[in-house]
Coordinates of C-alpha atoms and ligand atoms in Angstrom, one line a residue:
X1 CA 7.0 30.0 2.6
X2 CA 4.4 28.3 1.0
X3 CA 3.8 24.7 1.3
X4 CA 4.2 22.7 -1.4
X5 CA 1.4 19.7 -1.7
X6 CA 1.3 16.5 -4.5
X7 CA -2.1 16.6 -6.0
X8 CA -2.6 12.8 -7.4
X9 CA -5.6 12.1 -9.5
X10 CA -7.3 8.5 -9.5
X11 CA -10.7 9.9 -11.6
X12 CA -14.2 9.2 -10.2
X13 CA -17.2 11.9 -10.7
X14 CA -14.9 14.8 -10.3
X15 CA -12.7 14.5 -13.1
X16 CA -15.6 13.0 -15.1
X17 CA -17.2 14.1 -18.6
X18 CA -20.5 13.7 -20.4
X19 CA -19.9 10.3 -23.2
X20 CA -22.0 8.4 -24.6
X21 CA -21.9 5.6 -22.5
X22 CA -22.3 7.3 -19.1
X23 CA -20.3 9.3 -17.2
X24 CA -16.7 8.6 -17.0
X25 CA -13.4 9.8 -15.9
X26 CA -11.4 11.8 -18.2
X27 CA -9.9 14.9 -17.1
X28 CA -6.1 14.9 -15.4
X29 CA -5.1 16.3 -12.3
X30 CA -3.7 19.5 -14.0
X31 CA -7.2 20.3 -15.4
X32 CA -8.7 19.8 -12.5
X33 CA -7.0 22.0 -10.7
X34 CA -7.2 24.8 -13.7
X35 CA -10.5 24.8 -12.3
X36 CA -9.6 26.0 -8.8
X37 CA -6.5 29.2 -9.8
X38 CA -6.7 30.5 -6.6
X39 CA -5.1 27.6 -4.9
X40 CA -2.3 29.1 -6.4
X41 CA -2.1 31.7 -4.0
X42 CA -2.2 29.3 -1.3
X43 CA 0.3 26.9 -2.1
X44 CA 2.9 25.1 -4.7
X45 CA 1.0 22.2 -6.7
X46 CA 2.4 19.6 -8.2
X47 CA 0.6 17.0 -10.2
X48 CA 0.8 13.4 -10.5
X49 CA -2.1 11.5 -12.3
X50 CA -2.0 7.8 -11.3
X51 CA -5.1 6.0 -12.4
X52 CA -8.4 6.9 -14.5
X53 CA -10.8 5.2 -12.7
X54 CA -14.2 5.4 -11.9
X55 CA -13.7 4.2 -8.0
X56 CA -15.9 1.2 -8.5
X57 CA -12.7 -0.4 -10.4
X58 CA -10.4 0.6 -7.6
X59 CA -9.2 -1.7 -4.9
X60 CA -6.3 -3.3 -2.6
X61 CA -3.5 -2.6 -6.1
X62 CA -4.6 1.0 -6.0
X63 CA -4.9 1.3 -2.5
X64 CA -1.2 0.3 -2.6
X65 CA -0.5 2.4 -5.6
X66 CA -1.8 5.1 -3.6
X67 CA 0.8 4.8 -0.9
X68 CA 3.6 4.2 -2.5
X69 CA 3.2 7.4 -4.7
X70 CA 2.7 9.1 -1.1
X71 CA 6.1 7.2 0.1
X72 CA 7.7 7.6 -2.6
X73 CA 7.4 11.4 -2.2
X74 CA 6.8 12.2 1.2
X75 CA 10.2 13.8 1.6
X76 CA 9.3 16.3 -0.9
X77 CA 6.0 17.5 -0.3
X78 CA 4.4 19.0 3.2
X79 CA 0.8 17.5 2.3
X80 CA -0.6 15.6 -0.4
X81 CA -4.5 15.6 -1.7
X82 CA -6.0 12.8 -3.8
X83 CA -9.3 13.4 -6.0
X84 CA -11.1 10.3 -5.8
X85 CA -14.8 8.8 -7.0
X86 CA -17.2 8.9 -4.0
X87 CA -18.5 5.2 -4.2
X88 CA -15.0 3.3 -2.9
X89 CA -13.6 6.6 -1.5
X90 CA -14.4 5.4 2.5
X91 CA -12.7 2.0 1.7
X92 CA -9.0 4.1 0.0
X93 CA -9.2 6.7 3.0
X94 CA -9.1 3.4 5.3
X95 CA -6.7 1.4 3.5
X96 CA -4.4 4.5 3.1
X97 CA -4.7 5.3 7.3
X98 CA -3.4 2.0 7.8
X99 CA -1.1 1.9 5.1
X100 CA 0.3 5.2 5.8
X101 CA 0.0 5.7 9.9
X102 CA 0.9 8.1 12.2
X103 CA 1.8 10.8 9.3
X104 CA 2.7 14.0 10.3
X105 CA 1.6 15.4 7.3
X106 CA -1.8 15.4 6.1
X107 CA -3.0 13.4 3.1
X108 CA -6.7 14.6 1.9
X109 CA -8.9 12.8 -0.4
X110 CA -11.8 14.0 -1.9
X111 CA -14.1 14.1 -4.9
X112 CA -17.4 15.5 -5.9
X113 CA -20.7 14.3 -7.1
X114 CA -21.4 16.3 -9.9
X115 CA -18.2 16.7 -12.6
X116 CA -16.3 19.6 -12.2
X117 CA -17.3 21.0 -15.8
X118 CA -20.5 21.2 -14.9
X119 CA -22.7 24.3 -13.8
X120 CA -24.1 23.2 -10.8
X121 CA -21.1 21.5 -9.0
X122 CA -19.6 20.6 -5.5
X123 CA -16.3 19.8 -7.5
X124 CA -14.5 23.7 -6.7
X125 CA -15.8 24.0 -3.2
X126 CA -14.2 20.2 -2.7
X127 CA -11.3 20.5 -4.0
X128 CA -10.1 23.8 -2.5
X129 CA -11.2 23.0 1.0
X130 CA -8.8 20.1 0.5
X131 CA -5.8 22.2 -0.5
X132 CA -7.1 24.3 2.3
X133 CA -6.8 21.3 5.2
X134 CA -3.6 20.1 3.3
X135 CA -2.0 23.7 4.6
X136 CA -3.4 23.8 8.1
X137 CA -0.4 23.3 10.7
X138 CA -2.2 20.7 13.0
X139 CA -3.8 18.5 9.7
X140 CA -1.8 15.1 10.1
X141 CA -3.2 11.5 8.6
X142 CA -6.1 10.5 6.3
X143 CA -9.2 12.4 6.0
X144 CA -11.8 12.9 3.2
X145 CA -12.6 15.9 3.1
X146 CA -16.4 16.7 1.8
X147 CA -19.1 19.2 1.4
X148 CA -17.7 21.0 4.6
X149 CA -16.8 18.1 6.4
X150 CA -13.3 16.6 7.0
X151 CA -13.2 13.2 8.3
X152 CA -11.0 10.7 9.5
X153 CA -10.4 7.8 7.1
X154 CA -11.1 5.7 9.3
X155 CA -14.6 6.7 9.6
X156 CA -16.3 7.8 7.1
X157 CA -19.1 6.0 5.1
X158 CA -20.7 7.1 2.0
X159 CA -24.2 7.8 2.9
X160 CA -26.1 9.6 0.0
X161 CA -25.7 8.4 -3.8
X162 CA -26.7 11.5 -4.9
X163 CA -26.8 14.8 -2.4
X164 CA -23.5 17.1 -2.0
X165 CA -23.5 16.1 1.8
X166 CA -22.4 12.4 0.9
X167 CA -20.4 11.5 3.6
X168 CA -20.5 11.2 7.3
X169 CA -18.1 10.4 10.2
X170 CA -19.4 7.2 11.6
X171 CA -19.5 7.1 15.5
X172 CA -17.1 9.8 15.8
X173 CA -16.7 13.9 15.3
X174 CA -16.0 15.1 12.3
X175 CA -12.5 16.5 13.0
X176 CA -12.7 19.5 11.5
X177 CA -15.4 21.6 9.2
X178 CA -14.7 24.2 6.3
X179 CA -16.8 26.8 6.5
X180 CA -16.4 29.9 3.5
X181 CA -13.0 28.3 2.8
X182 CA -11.4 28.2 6.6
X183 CA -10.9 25.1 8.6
X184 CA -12.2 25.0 11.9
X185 CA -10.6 22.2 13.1
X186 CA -11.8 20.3 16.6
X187 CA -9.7 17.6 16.8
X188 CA -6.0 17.3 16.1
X189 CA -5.2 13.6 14.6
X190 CA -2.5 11.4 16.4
X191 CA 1.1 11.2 14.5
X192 CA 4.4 10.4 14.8
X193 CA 7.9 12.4 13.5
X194 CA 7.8 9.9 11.1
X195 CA 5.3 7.7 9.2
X196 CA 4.6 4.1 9.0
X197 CA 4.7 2.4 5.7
X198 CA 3.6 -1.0 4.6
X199 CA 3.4 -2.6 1.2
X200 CA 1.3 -5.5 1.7
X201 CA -2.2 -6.5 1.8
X202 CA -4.2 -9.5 2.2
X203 CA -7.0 -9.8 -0.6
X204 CA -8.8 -12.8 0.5
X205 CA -11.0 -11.4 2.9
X206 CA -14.7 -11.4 2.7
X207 CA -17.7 -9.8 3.6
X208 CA -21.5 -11.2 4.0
X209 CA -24.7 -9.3 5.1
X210 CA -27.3 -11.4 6.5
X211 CA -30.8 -11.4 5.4
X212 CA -33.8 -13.2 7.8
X213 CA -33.8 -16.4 6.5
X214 CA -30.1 -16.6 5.3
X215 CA -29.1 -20.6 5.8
X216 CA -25.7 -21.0 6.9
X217 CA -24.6 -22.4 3.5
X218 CA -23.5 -18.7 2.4
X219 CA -21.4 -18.4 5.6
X220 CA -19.6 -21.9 5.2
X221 CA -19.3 -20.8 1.4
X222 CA -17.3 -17.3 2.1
X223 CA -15.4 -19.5 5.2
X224 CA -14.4 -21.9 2.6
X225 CA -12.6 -19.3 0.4
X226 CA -11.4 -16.1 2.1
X227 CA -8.7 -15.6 5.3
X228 CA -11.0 -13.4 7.0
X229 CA -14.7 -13.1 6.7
X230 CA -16.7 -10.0 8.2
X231 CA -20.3 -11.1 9.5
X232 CA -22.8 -8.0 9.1
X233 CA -25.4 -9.4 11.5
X234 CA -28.8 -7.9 12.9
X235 CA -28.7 -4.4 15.2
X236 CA -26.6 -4.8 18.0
X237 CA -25.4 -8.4 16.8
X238 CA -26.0 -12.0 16.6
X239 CA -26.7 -15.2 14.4
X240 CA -29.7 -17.2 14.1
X241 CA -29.9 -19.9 16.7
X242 CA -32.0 -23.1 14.3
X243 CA -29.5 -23.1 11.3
X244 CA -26.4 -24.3 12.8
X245 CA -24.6 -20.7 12.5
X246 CA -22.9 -20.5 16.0
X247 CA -21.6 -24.1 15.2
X248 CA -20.1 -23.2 12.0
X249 CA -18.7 -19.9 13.2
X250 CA -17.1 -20.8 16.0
X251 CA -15.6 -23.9 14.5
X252 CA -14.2 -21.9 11.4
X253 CA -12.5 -19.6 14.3
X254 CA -11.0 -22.2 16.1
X255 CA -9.7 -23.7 13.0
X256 CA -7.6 -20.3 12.1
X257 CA -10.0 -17.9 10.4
X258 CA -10.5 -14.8 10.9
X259 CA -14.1 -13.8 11.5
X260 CA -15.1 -10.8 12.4
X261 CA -18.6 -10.2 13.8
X262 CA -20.5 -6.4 13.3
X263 CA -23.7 -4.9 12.2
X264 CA -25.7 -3.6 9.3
X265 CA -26.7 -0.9 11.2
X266 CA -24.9 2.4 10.5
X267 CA -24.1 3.7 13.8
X268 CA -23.4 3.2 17.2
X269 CA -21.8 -0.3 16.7
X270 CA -22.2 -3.8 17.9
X271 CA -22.3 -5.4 21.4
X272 CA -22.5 -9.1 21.0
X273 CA -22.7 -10.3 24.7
X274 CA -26.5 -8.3 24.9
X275 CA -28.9 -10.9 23.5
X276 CA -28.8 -14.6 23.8
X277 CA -28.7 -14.7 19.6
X278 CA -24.8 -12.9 20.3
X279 CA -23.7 -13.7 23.8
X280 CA -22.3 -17.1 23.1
X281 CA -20.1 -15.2 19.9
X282 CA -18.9 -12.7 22.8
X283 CA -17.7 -15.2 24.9
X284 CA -15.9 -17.1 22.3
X285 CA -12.4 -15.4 22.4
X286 CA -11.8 -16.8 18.7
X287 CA -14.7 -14.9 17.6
X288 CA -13.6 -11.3 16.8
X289 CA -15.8 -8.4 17.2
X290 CA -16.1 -4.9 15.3
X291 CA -17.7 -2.9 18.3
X292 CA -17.5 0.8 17.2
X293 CA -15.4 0.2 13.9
X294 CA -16.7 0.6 10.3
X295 CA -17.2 -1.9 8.0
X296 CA -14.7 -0.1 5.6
X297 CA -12.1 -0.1 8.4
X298 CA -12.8 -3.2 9.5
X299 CA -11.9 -4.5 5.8
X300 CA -8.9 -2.7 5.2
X301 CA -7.5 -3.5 8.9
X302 CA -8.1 -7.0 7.9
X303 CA -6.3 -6.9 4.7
X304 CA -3.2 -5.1 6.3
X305 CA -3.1 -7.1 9.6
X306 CA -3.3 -10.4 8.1
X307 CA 0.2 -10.2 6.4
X308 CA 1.6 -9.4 9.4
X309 CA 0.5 -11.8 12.1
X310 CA 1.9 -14.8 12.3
X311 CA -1.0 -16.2 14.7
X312 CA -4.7 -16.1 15.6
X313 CA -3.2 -14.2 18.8
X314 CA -1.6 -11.3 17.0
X315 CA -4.5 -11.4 14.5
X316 CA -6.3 -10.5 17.5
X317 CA -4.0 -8.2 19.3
X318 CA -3.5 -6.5 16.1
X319 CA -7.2 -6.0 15.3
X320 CA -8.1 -4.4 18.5
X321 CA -5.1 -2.2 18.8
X322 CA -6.7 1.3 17.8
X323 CA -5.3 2.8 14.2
X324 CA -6.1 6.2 13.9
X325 CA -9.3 5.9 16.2
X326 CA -10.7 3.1 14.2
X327 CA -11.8 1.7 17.2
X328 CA -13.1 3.0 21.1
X329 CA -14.5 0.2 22.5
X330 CA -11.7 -2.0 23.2
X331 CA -12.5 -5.8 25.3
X332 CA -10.6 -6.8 28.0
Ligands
LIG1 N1 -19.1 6.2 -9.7 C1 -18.3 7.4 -9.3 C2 -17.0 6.9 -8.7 O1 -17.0 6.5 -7.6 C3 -19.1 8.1 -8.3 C4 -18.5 9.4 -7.8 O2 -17.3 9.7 -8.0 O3 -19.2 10.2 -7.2 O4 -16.0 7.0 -9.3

């Protein structure tokens, strides 16, 4: 029998036409997939067309729009595939994993960079590979599925604005390519009979980059007005010793924020406790750390976790329990 999957559009690129203010979304799910008729062989399509956006207007509502439209008809579907724009795409196929855990069924997003009207598009290839690993057997959880690659949502990162080959898996294997339309898949994603739902997230949490230089009046101005604030420090980590950082850190910690220390640099992760700019951080068990974990997961764990723990404790136990293989490298 074939399976039956829940195509939801949300806009971006993909479903994107020529106006004269730019590119923007405009196409439904249902022309979308008029583009791609021989998923018709493959399975039953249904379409539901949730939001319009270009994906630089989408965020924690959506994200939880998102899932509920994949509760809401889990029981009906065997997989479900979401076009998306590529910009904010890595931060949804995050929020969804945590959102939606351990699903047995797989739930694909993807998009394109060029609009699926045009000539010269990844659009088609995109979006059938993803109907494609929405029917293979051992597909479970949230990937993006892109130029070839499928990737667990919790580790992707855009990494090109403007080549087909946008995305990459950070600091782990891609699960599973598509080469010519078949899925070779390597890695078979942890799930449960049943999925985990939650309807909650946290919005105040921030994010700041350092720069050389940076004064410490940014930090104590993000501490000042989010739950949880992400550092994105130098290579393997650290904070300036002169400018009263480690003070301020450390002190916003111990008063009950959440701050989360991690790098600018793409891969391979932080390790605090190596330089004398991060080892004092490391030692500081109020002073969380992302290790392997992407910024975009690190966000949207954030945002999910916080409504759930009642204590810097479980904030912490929470943070480094591993979701999906967000994170390896676990502390003792
Ligand atoms: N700005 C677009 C979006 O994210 C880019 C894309 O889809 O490629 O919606």
């Amino acid at each position: 029998m074939k399976k039956r999957i829940l195509f939801i559009g949300t806009g971006g690129t993909i479903a994107s036409e020529l106006s004269q203010g730019g590119l923007l979304p405009g196409l439904g799910a249902d022309a979308l997939l008029s583009y791609v008729p021989d998923v018709a062989e493959l399975c039953e399509v249904e379409c539901l067309q949730l939001y319009e956006l270009d994906s630089t207007d989408i965020g924690p509502r959506h994200w939880l729009g998102m899932a509920r439209a994949v509760e809401d008809n889990y029981g009906r579907f065997d997989g479900f595939v979401i076009s998306h724009g590529t910009d904010t795409m890595a931060y949804t196929a995050a929020a969804l994993s945590y959102l939606v855990r351990f699903s047995p069924k797989p739930i694909v997003l993807t998009g394109a960079q060029k609009p699926i009207g045009f000539d010269a598009t990844d659009s088609r290839t995109n979006l059938r590979d993803s109907f494609e690993c929405a029917c293979t057997r051992d597909m479970h959880g949230v990937a993006i599925v892109f130029n070839g690659r499928v990737i667990l949502g919790t580790r992707a990162c855009k990494t090109h604005t403007k080549s087909f080959d946008a995305f990459a898996s950070i600091n782990y294997p891609n699960i599973a390519d598509v080469r010519d339309g078949r899925v070779i898949q390597y890695i078979v994603p942890e799930f449960l009979p049943n999925p985990l739902f939650s309807r909650e997230l946290e919005t105040r949490v921030g994010l700041v980059k350092l720069i050389p230089g940076a004064g410490a009046e940014q930090l104590e101005f993000m501490l000042g007005r989010c739950r949880a604030l992400i550092i994105e420090s130098f290579g393997v980590g650290g904070l300036p010793h002169s400018r009263g950082m480690h003070e301020l850190v450390s002190a916003a910690a111990r008063a009950g924020k959440t701050v989360v220390m991690t790098t600018q640099v793409q891969n391979e992760g932080s390790d605090l406790a190596v330089y004398a700019t991060g080892r004092p951080l490391a030692e500081d068990s109020a002073v969380l750390e992302a290790y392997d974990m992407t910024t975009e997961s690190a966000v949207a764990k954030l945002m999910w976790l916080l409504p759930r723990a009642c204590s810097p404790e479980e904030v912490r136990e929470l943070f480094y329990a591993p979701v999906s293989h967000d994170i390896l490298t676990i502390p003792q």
